[in-house]
Short mmCIF file of C-alpha atoms in Angstrom, two decimals:
data_model
loop_
_atom_site.label_atom_id
_atom_site.label_comp_id
_atom_site.label_asym_id
_atom_site.label_seq_id
_atom_site.Cartn_x
_atom_site.Cartn_y
_atom_site.Cartn_z
CA MET A 171 42.77 -75.12 -17.13
CA ARG A 172 40.21 -73.01 -15.30
CA VAL A 173 39.61 -73.68 -11.63
CA ALA A 174 36.15 -74.16 -10.12
CA ILE A 175 35.03 -72.14 -7.09
CA THR A 176 32.67 -74.30 -5.05
CA ASP A 177 32.29 -72.23 -1.89
CA PHE A 178 33.35 -68.89 -0.47
CA PHE A 179 33.01 -66.66 2.55
CA ALA A 180 34.16 -63.21 3.57
CA SER A 181 33.63 -60.63 6.27
CA TYR A 182 34.82 -57.12 6.99
CA VAL A 183 34.60 -54.45 9.65
CA ILE A 184 35.22 -50.71 9.35
CA ALA A 185 35.82 -49.97 13.01
CA SER A 186 36.01 -46.20 12.59
CA GLN A 187 32.52 -46.18 11.06
CA ASN A 188 31.00 -48.94 13.22
CA ARG A 189 29.80 -50.95 10.27
CA GLY A 190 30.54 -54.26 8.67
CA SER A 191 29.04 -57.20 6.86
CA ALA A 192 29.46 -60.86 6.02
CA LEU A 193 29.47 -62.17 2.44
CA HIS A 194 28.66 -65.77 1.52
CA PRO A 195 26.77 -67.66 -1.21
CA HIS A 196 23.40 -66.53 0.15
CA SER A 197 24.24 -62.86 0.72
CA SER A 198 23.25 -59.89 -1.40
CA LEU A 199 25.33 -57.20 -3.03
CA GLN A 200 22.73 -54.59 -2.15
CA PHE A 201 24.24 -54.13 1.35
CA PRO A 202 21.04 -52.53 2.71
CA ASP A 203 21.96 -52.44 6.40
CA PHE A 204 25.27 -51.52 7.98
CA SER A 205 23.86 -51.20 11.48
CA THR A 206 25.69 -54.24 12.83
CA SER A 207 29.35 -55.21 12.67
CA LEU A 208 29.83 -58.85 11.72
CA PHE A 209 33.33 -60.26 11.70
CA GLY A 210 32.61 -63.96 12.01
CA ASP A 211 35.18 -66.70 12.40
CA PRO A 212 37.06 -67.96 9.32
CA LEU A 213 38.11 -71.13 11.13
CA PHE A 214 34.47 -71.95 11.89
CA CYS A 215 33.46 -71.15 8.29
CA ALA A 216 36.19 -73.38 6.88
CA ARG A 217 35.24 -76.31 9.11
CA ARG A 218 31.56 -75.91 8.24
CA ILE A 219 32.28 -76.00 4.52
CA LEU A 220 34.57 -79.02 4.72
CA ASN A 221 32.00 -80.99 6.70
CA ASN A 222 30.29 -81.55 3.34
CA VAL A 223 33.42 -82.15 1.27
CA PRO A 224 35.06 -85.59 0.90
CA TYR A 225 38.72 -84.65 1.18
CA ASP A 226 42.03 -86.27 2.04
CA SER A 227 43.83 -84.07 4.58
CA ALA A 228 47.11 -84.68 2.76
CA ARG A 229 45.57 -83.33 -0.47
CA LEU A 230 44.11 -80.15 1.05
CA GLY A 231 46.15 -77.04 0.34
CA LEU A 232 45.98 -73.81 2.33
CA VAL A 233 47.08 -70.42 1.00
CA CYS A 234 46.36 -67.63 3.44
CA GLY A 235 48.22 -64.36 3.32
CA SER A 236 48.23 -61.17 5.34
CA SER A 237 49.95 -57.89 4.67
CA LYS A 238 51.37 -57.62 8.19
CA GLY A 239 49.97 -60.30 10.45
CA ASP A 240 48.49 -59.39 13.81
CA LEU A 241 50.90 -56.70 14.98
CA ASN A 242 48.71 -56.13 18.03
CA ALA A 243 49.87 -59.56 19.26
CA LEU A 244 53.54 -58.56 19.20
CA PRO A 245 53.58 -57.76 22.95
CA LEU A 246 52.57 -61.39 23.64
CA TRP A 247 55.79 -62.49 22.01
CA VAL A 248 57.83 -60.07 24.09
CA ASP A 249 56.02 -60.41 27.42
CA GLU A 250 54.73 -63.98 27.36
CA GLN A 251 56.96 -65.63 24.74
CA ARG A 252 53.89 -66.57 22.69
CA VAL A 253 54.57 -66.52 18.97
CA GLU A 254 51.29 -65.06 17.73
CA TRP A 255 52.63 -62.16 15.68
CA THR A 256 54.32 -63.62 12.60
CA PRO A 257 52.42 -63.05 9.33
CA ASP A 258 52.11 -66.80 8.74
CA VAL A 259 50.51 -67.60 12.10
CA PHE A 260 46.96 -67.67 10.75
CA VAL A 261 47.66 -70.34 8.12
CA HIS A 262 49.09 -72.48 10.93
CA HIS A 263 45.90 -72.08 12.96
CA LEU A 264 43.87 -72.91 9.84
CA ALA A 265 45.90 -76.08 9.21
CA GLU A 266 45.61 -77.07 12.86
CA SER A 267 41.86 -76.51 12.85
CA LEU A 268 41.32 -78.50 9.65
CA LYS A 269 43.94 -81.15 10.49
CA SER A 270 45.49 -80.53 7.10
CA SER A 271 48.85 -82.06 6.17
CA GLY A 272 48.90 -80.77 2.60
CA PRO A 273 50.98 -77.82 1.42
CA SER A 274 50.46 -74.48 3.14
CA LEU A 275 51.73 -71.03 2.33
CA SER A 276 51.34 -67.49 3.65
CA PRO A 277 52.24 -65.06 0.85
CA ASN A 278 52.87 -61.39 1.49
CA ALA A 279 52.39 -58.91 -1.33
CA ALA A 280 51.15 -55.90 0.64
CA CYS A 281 47.68 -54.87 -0.57
CA ALA A 282 47.84 -57.39 -3.43
CA THR A 283 48.25 -60.31 -1.02
CA GLY A 284 44.72 -61.65 -1.47
CA ALA A 285 45.03 -61.71 -5.26
CA HIS A 286 48.40 -63.46 -5.00
CA SER A 287 46.95 -66.07 -2.62
CA LEU A 288 44.14 -66.92 -5.03
CA ALA A 289 46.47 -67.11 -8.03
CA LEU A 290 48.91 -69.37 -6.20
CA GLY A 291 46.11 -71.60 -4.92
CA ALA A 292 44.68 -71.95 -8.42
CA GLY A 293 48.14 -72.99 -9.61
CA TRP A 294 48.22 -75.82 -7.08
CA ILE A 295 44.96 -77.17 -8.48
CA GLN A 296 46.14 -76.79 -12.06
CA ASP A 297 49.41 -78.67 -11.52
CA GLY A 298 47.71 -81.46 -9.56
CA ARG A 299 49.51 -80.75 -6.30
CA THR A 300 46.24 -80.74 -4.34
CA ASP A 301 42.61 -81.78 -4.74
CA PHE A 302 41.21 -78.78 -2.86
CA VAL A 303 42.65 -75.43 -1.82
CA PHE A 304 41.35 -72.91 0.67
CA ALA A 305 42.83 -69.70 -0.67
CA GLY A 306 42.43 -66.17 0.60
CA ALA A 307 43.71 -63.60 3.03
CA VAL A 308 43.04 -62.07 6.42
CA GLU A 309 43.77 -58.57 7.66
CA PHE A 310 43.86 -57.71 11.33
CA PRO A 311 43.09 -54.32 12.89
CA GLN A 312 46.13 -52.10 12.51
CA PRO A 313 47.99 -50.70 15.53
CA GLU A 314 48.49 -46.98 15.94
CA ILE A 315 52.07 -47.05 14.65
CA ILE A 316 50.91 -48.37 11.26
CA LEU A 317 48.04 -45.90 11.05
CA ALA A 318 50.47 -43.11 11.90
CA ALA A 319 52.77 -44.22 9.09
CA TYR A 320 49.90 -44.15 6.58
CA LYS A 321 48.88 -40.75 7.88
CA ASN A 322 52.40 -39.37 7.45
CA MET A 323 52.34 -40.60 3.84
CA ASN A 324 49.06 -38.71 3.28
CA ALA A 325 47.45 -42.03 2.38
CA LEU A 326 44.66 -41.88 4.98
CA SER A 327 41.52 -39.91 4.23
CA LYS A 328 41.41 -36.71 6.27
CA SER A 329 37.66 -36.46 5.72
CA GLY A 330 37.03 -40.08 6.73
CA ILE A 331 35.17 -40.60 3.42
CA MET A 332 36.65 -42.73 0.64
CA ARG A 333 36.03 -41.23 -2.80
CA PRO A 334 37.81 -43.38 -5.41
CA PHE A 335 38.18 -41.68 -8.80
CA ASP A 336 36.60 -38.50 -7.46
CA ALA A 337 38.23 -35.10 -7.95
CA ARG A 338 38.03 -34.62 -4.17
CA ARG A 339 39.57 -37.95 -3.20
CA ASP A 340 41.93 -37.64 -0.24
CA GLY A 341 42.94 -41.18 0.72
CA PHE A 342 41.55 -44.41 2.09
CA VAL A 343 39.79 -45.60 5.25
CA PRO A 344 41.39 -48.81 6.61
CA SER A 345 39.37 -51.83 7.69
CA SER A 346 39.91 -55.44 8.70
CA GLY A 347 38.42 -58.73 7.60
CA PHE A 348 38.98 -61.83 5.53
CA GLY A 349 37.94 -63.61 2.36
CA PHE A 350 38.38 -67.21 1.23
CA LEU A 351 37.48 -69.34 -1.79
CA LEU A 352 37.34 -73.13 -1.95
CA LEU A 353 39.06 -74.14 -5.19
CA GLU A 354 39.06 -77.46 -7.03
CA SER A 355 39.24 -78.73 -10.58
CA GLU A 356 36.14 -78.42 -12.72
CA GLU A 357 36.24 -82.18 -13.33
CA ARG A 358 36.28 -83.00 -9.62
CA ALA A 359 33.55 -80.48 -8.82
CA ARG A 360 31.20 -81.86 -11.48
CA LYS A 361 31.95 -85.46 -10.56
CA ARG A 362 30.94 -84.91 -6.94
CA GLY A 363 27.93 -82.79 -7.90
CA ALA A 364 29.17 -79.65 -6.17
CA GLU A 365 27.52 -76.29 -6.79
CA ILE A 366 29.93 -74.21 -8.86
CA HIS A 367 29.73 -70.49 -8.10
CA GLY A 368 32.13 -69.51 -10.85
CA PHE A 369 35.56 -70.15 -12.29
CA LEU A 370 38.93 -68.52 -11.76
CA SER A 371 39.97 -68.73 -15.39
CA GLY A 372 42.94 -66.38 -15.67
CA THR A 373 45.53 -64.98 -13.27
CA SER A 374 48.55 -62.74 -13.60
CA LEU A 375 51.06 -61.60 -11.00
CA LYS A 376 53.41 -58.81 -12.04
CA CYS A 377 55.66 -56.16 -10.50
CA ASP A 378 55.98 -52.45 -11.17
CA ALA A 379 59.38 -51.58 -9.72
CA THR A 380 59.12 -47.88 -10.56
CA HIS A 381 58.82 -46.77 -6.92
CA MET A 382 58.10 -48.31 -3.55
CA THR A 383 54.68 -46.68 -3.21
CA SER A 384 53.82 -45.26 -6.66
CA MET A 385 53.06 -46.96 -9.96
CA HIS A 386 54.48 -45.95 -13.34
CA ALA A 387 52.41 -42.99 -14.51
CA SER A 388 51.50 -44.64 -17.82
CA GLY A 389 49.88 -47.68 -16.19
CA GLU A 390 52.00 -49.85 -18.48
CA PHE A 391 52.73 -52.61 -15.97
CA ILE A 392 49.14 -52.89 -14.78
CA ALA A 393 48.04 -53.11 -18.42
CA ARG A 394 50.51 -55.94 -19.01
CA ALA A 395 49.06 -57.88 -16.08
CA ILE A 396 45.52 -57.37 -17.38
CA GLU A 397 46.46 -58.56 -20.87
CA ASP A 398 48.30 -61.59 -19.47
CA ALA A 399 45.35 -62.64 -17.30
CA LEU A 400 42.94 -62.21 -20.21
CA GLN A 401 45.13 -64.29 -22.51
CA LYS A 402 45.35 -67.11 -19.97
CA ALA A 403 41.56 -67.04 -19.64
CA GLY A 404 41.09 -67.32 -23.40
CA ASN A 405 40.28 -63.63 -23.90
CA PRO A 406 36.68 -63.60 -22.62
CA LYS A 407 34.53 -60.50 -22.97
CA ILE A 408 34.83 -58.73 -19.62
CA ASP A 409 31.52 -57.28 -18.45
CA TYR A 410 32.59 -55.64 -15.19
CA ILE A 411 35.86 -54.54 -13.56
CA ASN A 412 36.35 -54.35 -9.81
CA ALA A 413 39.17 -51.82 -9.57
CA HIS A 414 41.64 -51.44 -6.71
CA GLY A 415 40.51 -47.81 -6.37
CA THR A 416 42.07 -46.58 -3.12
CA ALA A 417 41.11 -42.90 -3.52
CA THR A 418 44.78 -41.94 -3.88
CA GLN A 419 46.85 -40.58 -6.75
CA ASN A 420 47.29 -44.14 -8.02
CA ASP A 421 43.62 -44.08 -9.11
CA LEU A 422 44.79 -42.11 -12.14
CA VAL A 423 47.41 -44.72 -13.03
CA GLU A 424 44.90 -47.55 -12.68
CA ALA A 425 42.36 -45.74 -14.86
CA ARG A 426 44.98 -45.20 -17.56
CA ALA A 427 45.85 -48.90 -17.53
CA ILE A 428 42.21 -49.96 -17.82
CA GLU A 429 41.58 -47.49 -20.65
CA ARG A 430 44.70 -48.71 -22.41
CA VAL A 431 43.31 -52.25 -22.57
CA PHE A 432 39.53 -51.74 -22.79
CA GLY A 433 38.93 -48.15 -23.78
CA ASN A 434 35.89 -46.94 -21.84
CA ARG A 435 33.45 -49.69 -22.78
CA VAL A 436 33.54 -51.77 -19.55
CA PRO A 437 31.76 -50.64 -16.35
CA VAL A 438 34.21 -50.03 -13.51
CA SER A 439 33.76 -49.57 -9.78
CA SER A 440 35.75 -49.67 -6.57
CA THR A 441 33.90 -51.30 -3.68
CA LYS A 442 36.33 -50.02 -1.05
CA PRO A 443 33.96 -47.23 0.07
CA LEU A 444 31.65 -50.11 1.07
CA THR A 445 34.23 -52.34 2.73
CA GLY A 446 36.99 -49.92 3.67
CA HIS A 447 40.50 -50.67 2.47
CA LEU A 448 41.13 -54.23 3.65
CA LEU A 449 44.82 -53.97 2.77
CA GLY A 450 46.11 -57.55 2.30
CA ALA A 451 42.61 -59.03 2.34
CA SER A 452 41.30 -56.69 -0.38
CA GLY A 453 41.80 -59.04 -3.31
CA ALA A 454 40.17 -61.98 -1.53
CA VAL A 455 37.07 -60.07 -0.43
CA GLU A 456 36.76 -58.36 -3.81
CA ALA A 457 36.95 -61.78 -5.50
CA VAL A 458 33.86 -62.74 -3.50
CA ILE A 459 32.19 -59.51 -4.61
CA CYS A 460 32.96 -60.40 -8.24
CA LEU A 461 31.29 -63.80 -7.78
CA LEU A 462 28.20 -62.15 -6.31
CA ALA A 463 28.17 -59.58 -9.12
CA MET A 464 27.97 -62.40 -11.68
CA ARG A 465 25.35 -64.31 -9.74
CA GLU A 466 23.09 -61.29 -9.34
CA ASN A 467 23.90 -59.59 -12.66
CA PHE A 468 24.59 -56.48 -10.64
CA ALA A 469 27.58 -54.15 -10.89
CA PRO A 470 28.13 -52.72 -7.40
CA PRO A 471 28.60 -48.97 -7.13
CA THR A 472 31.49 -46.74 -6.14
CA LEU A 473 29.93 -44.97 -3.20
CA ASN A 474 30.80 -41.29 -2.70
CA LEU A 475 31.82 -40.86 -6.36
CA GLU A 476 30.07 -37.56 -7.09
CA ASP A 477 32.55 -35.55 -9.16
CA VAL A 478 34.62 -37.79 -11.44
CA ASP A 479 38.19 -36.57 -11.90
CA THR A 480 38.29 -34.92 -15.34
CA GLU A 481 41.51 -36.78 -16.17
CA LEU A 482 39.69 -40.12 -16.00
CA ASN A 483 37.81 -41.50 -18.98
CA LEU A 484 36.06 -44.70 -17.90
CA ASP A 485 32.49 -45.97 -17.53
CA PHE A 486 32.30 -45.66 -13.76
CA VAL A 487 29.34 -46.97 -11.74
CA PRO A 488 28.79 -44.17 -9.21
CA GLN A 489 26.58 -44.15 -6.12
CA ILE A 490 23.94 -46.63 -7.34
CA GLY A 491 24.65 -50.13 -8.66
CA ARG A 492 23.77 -51.16 -12.19
CA LYS A 493 21.61 -54.16 -13.15
CA MET A 494 23.23 -55.75 -16.19
CA GLU A 495 24.28 -59.11 -17.54
CA ILE A 496 27.65 -60.08 -16.10
CA ASN A 497 29.31 -63.28 -17.28
CA ALA A 498 32.96 -62.38 -16.76
CA THR A 499 34.69 -60.02 -14.34
CA LEU A 500 38.18 -58.68 -13.78
CA SER A 501 39.51 -57.95 -10.31
CA LEU A 502 42.61 -55.76 -9.88
CA ASN A 503 44.84 -55.20 -6.86
CA TYR A 504 48.20 -53.54 -6.20
CA GLY A 505 50.48 -53.14 -3.21
CA PHE A 506 53.47 -51.22 -1.95
CA GLY A 507 56.59 -52.69 -3.48
CA GLY A 508 55.01 -52.73 -6.92
CA HIS A 509 52.98 -55.93 -6.49
CA ILE A 510 50.21 -56.38 -9.08
CA GLY A 511 47.48 -59.02 -9.21
CA ALA A 512 44.89 -59.45 -11.98
CA LEU A 513 42.21 -62.14 -11.73
CA VAL A 514 39.57 -63.13 -14.30
CA PHE A 515 36.38 -64.79 -13.05
CA GLU A 516 33.74 -66.38 -15.29
CA ARG A 517 30.23 -67.61 -14.65
CA ASN A 518 30.38 -70.58 -17.06
#
């Protein structure tokens, strides 16, 4: 059973570049102006949306993950005995704000957390556990110790420019933000006359246990996740793929997996040069981007992709977006520990 998406919101900030944006049903994928940094308030957004939704608080589910929680709040725990650090603290604040007594969960799957949150939330709708689910993820600004760890792993871009799939790629630029979808059954959405922005029709969560930080060179496990998600969705024709694309060596593995399943017929881009690497929130924000891509029939570009790595053989969308008919999209995310998330979204 596919799950209807009846509202969504997202926001991100790349602090090092002093730019950001907010994404919602009335926003545009053109991203013409990065002059202001908008972070917004997910609690406010959630309350605003639910003001127009007839829901039973005991039947409202909340799935909100984070890769690390707000580590900057750790001193409050030590100095003031305020428990504001734990990774699940945000889902508590969300439940408190919405007065929800339904099930709540804060998954952690590193940079695949957002994808896992959406897949788990869709499962709650499918098995009838809840009537509505707010599903997504939030990523807080990272403290210096985490940034230093990424730097020591050579994961951070030395140039400060993300170039996924480019021969000169040298790592990612971290950012912070959040993304959430309101999920419900198609039957319920149509019965109450809700605007349906798309459907989450297929999900797959897998693990590549090859190495803590590197995927199997063949892309085999990513390919399995893609095939599983497609099968669950009824094997729709995918028109656009939003790749994880972190501008690291794993770009090659991801490209091999995509080529293994699709050949080079499907347009592919990574939107992380636009948003920065949102870590645990990546999958949630990129799900919103997939919804906007379908609505606008516009494949967003991979900024800074100027010299495609010769080992990669895909139909990349570099620099400038592509106007095209998009009825189904695939969103891919991976995280340290081998976590894999594949999500299929459809317009109808």
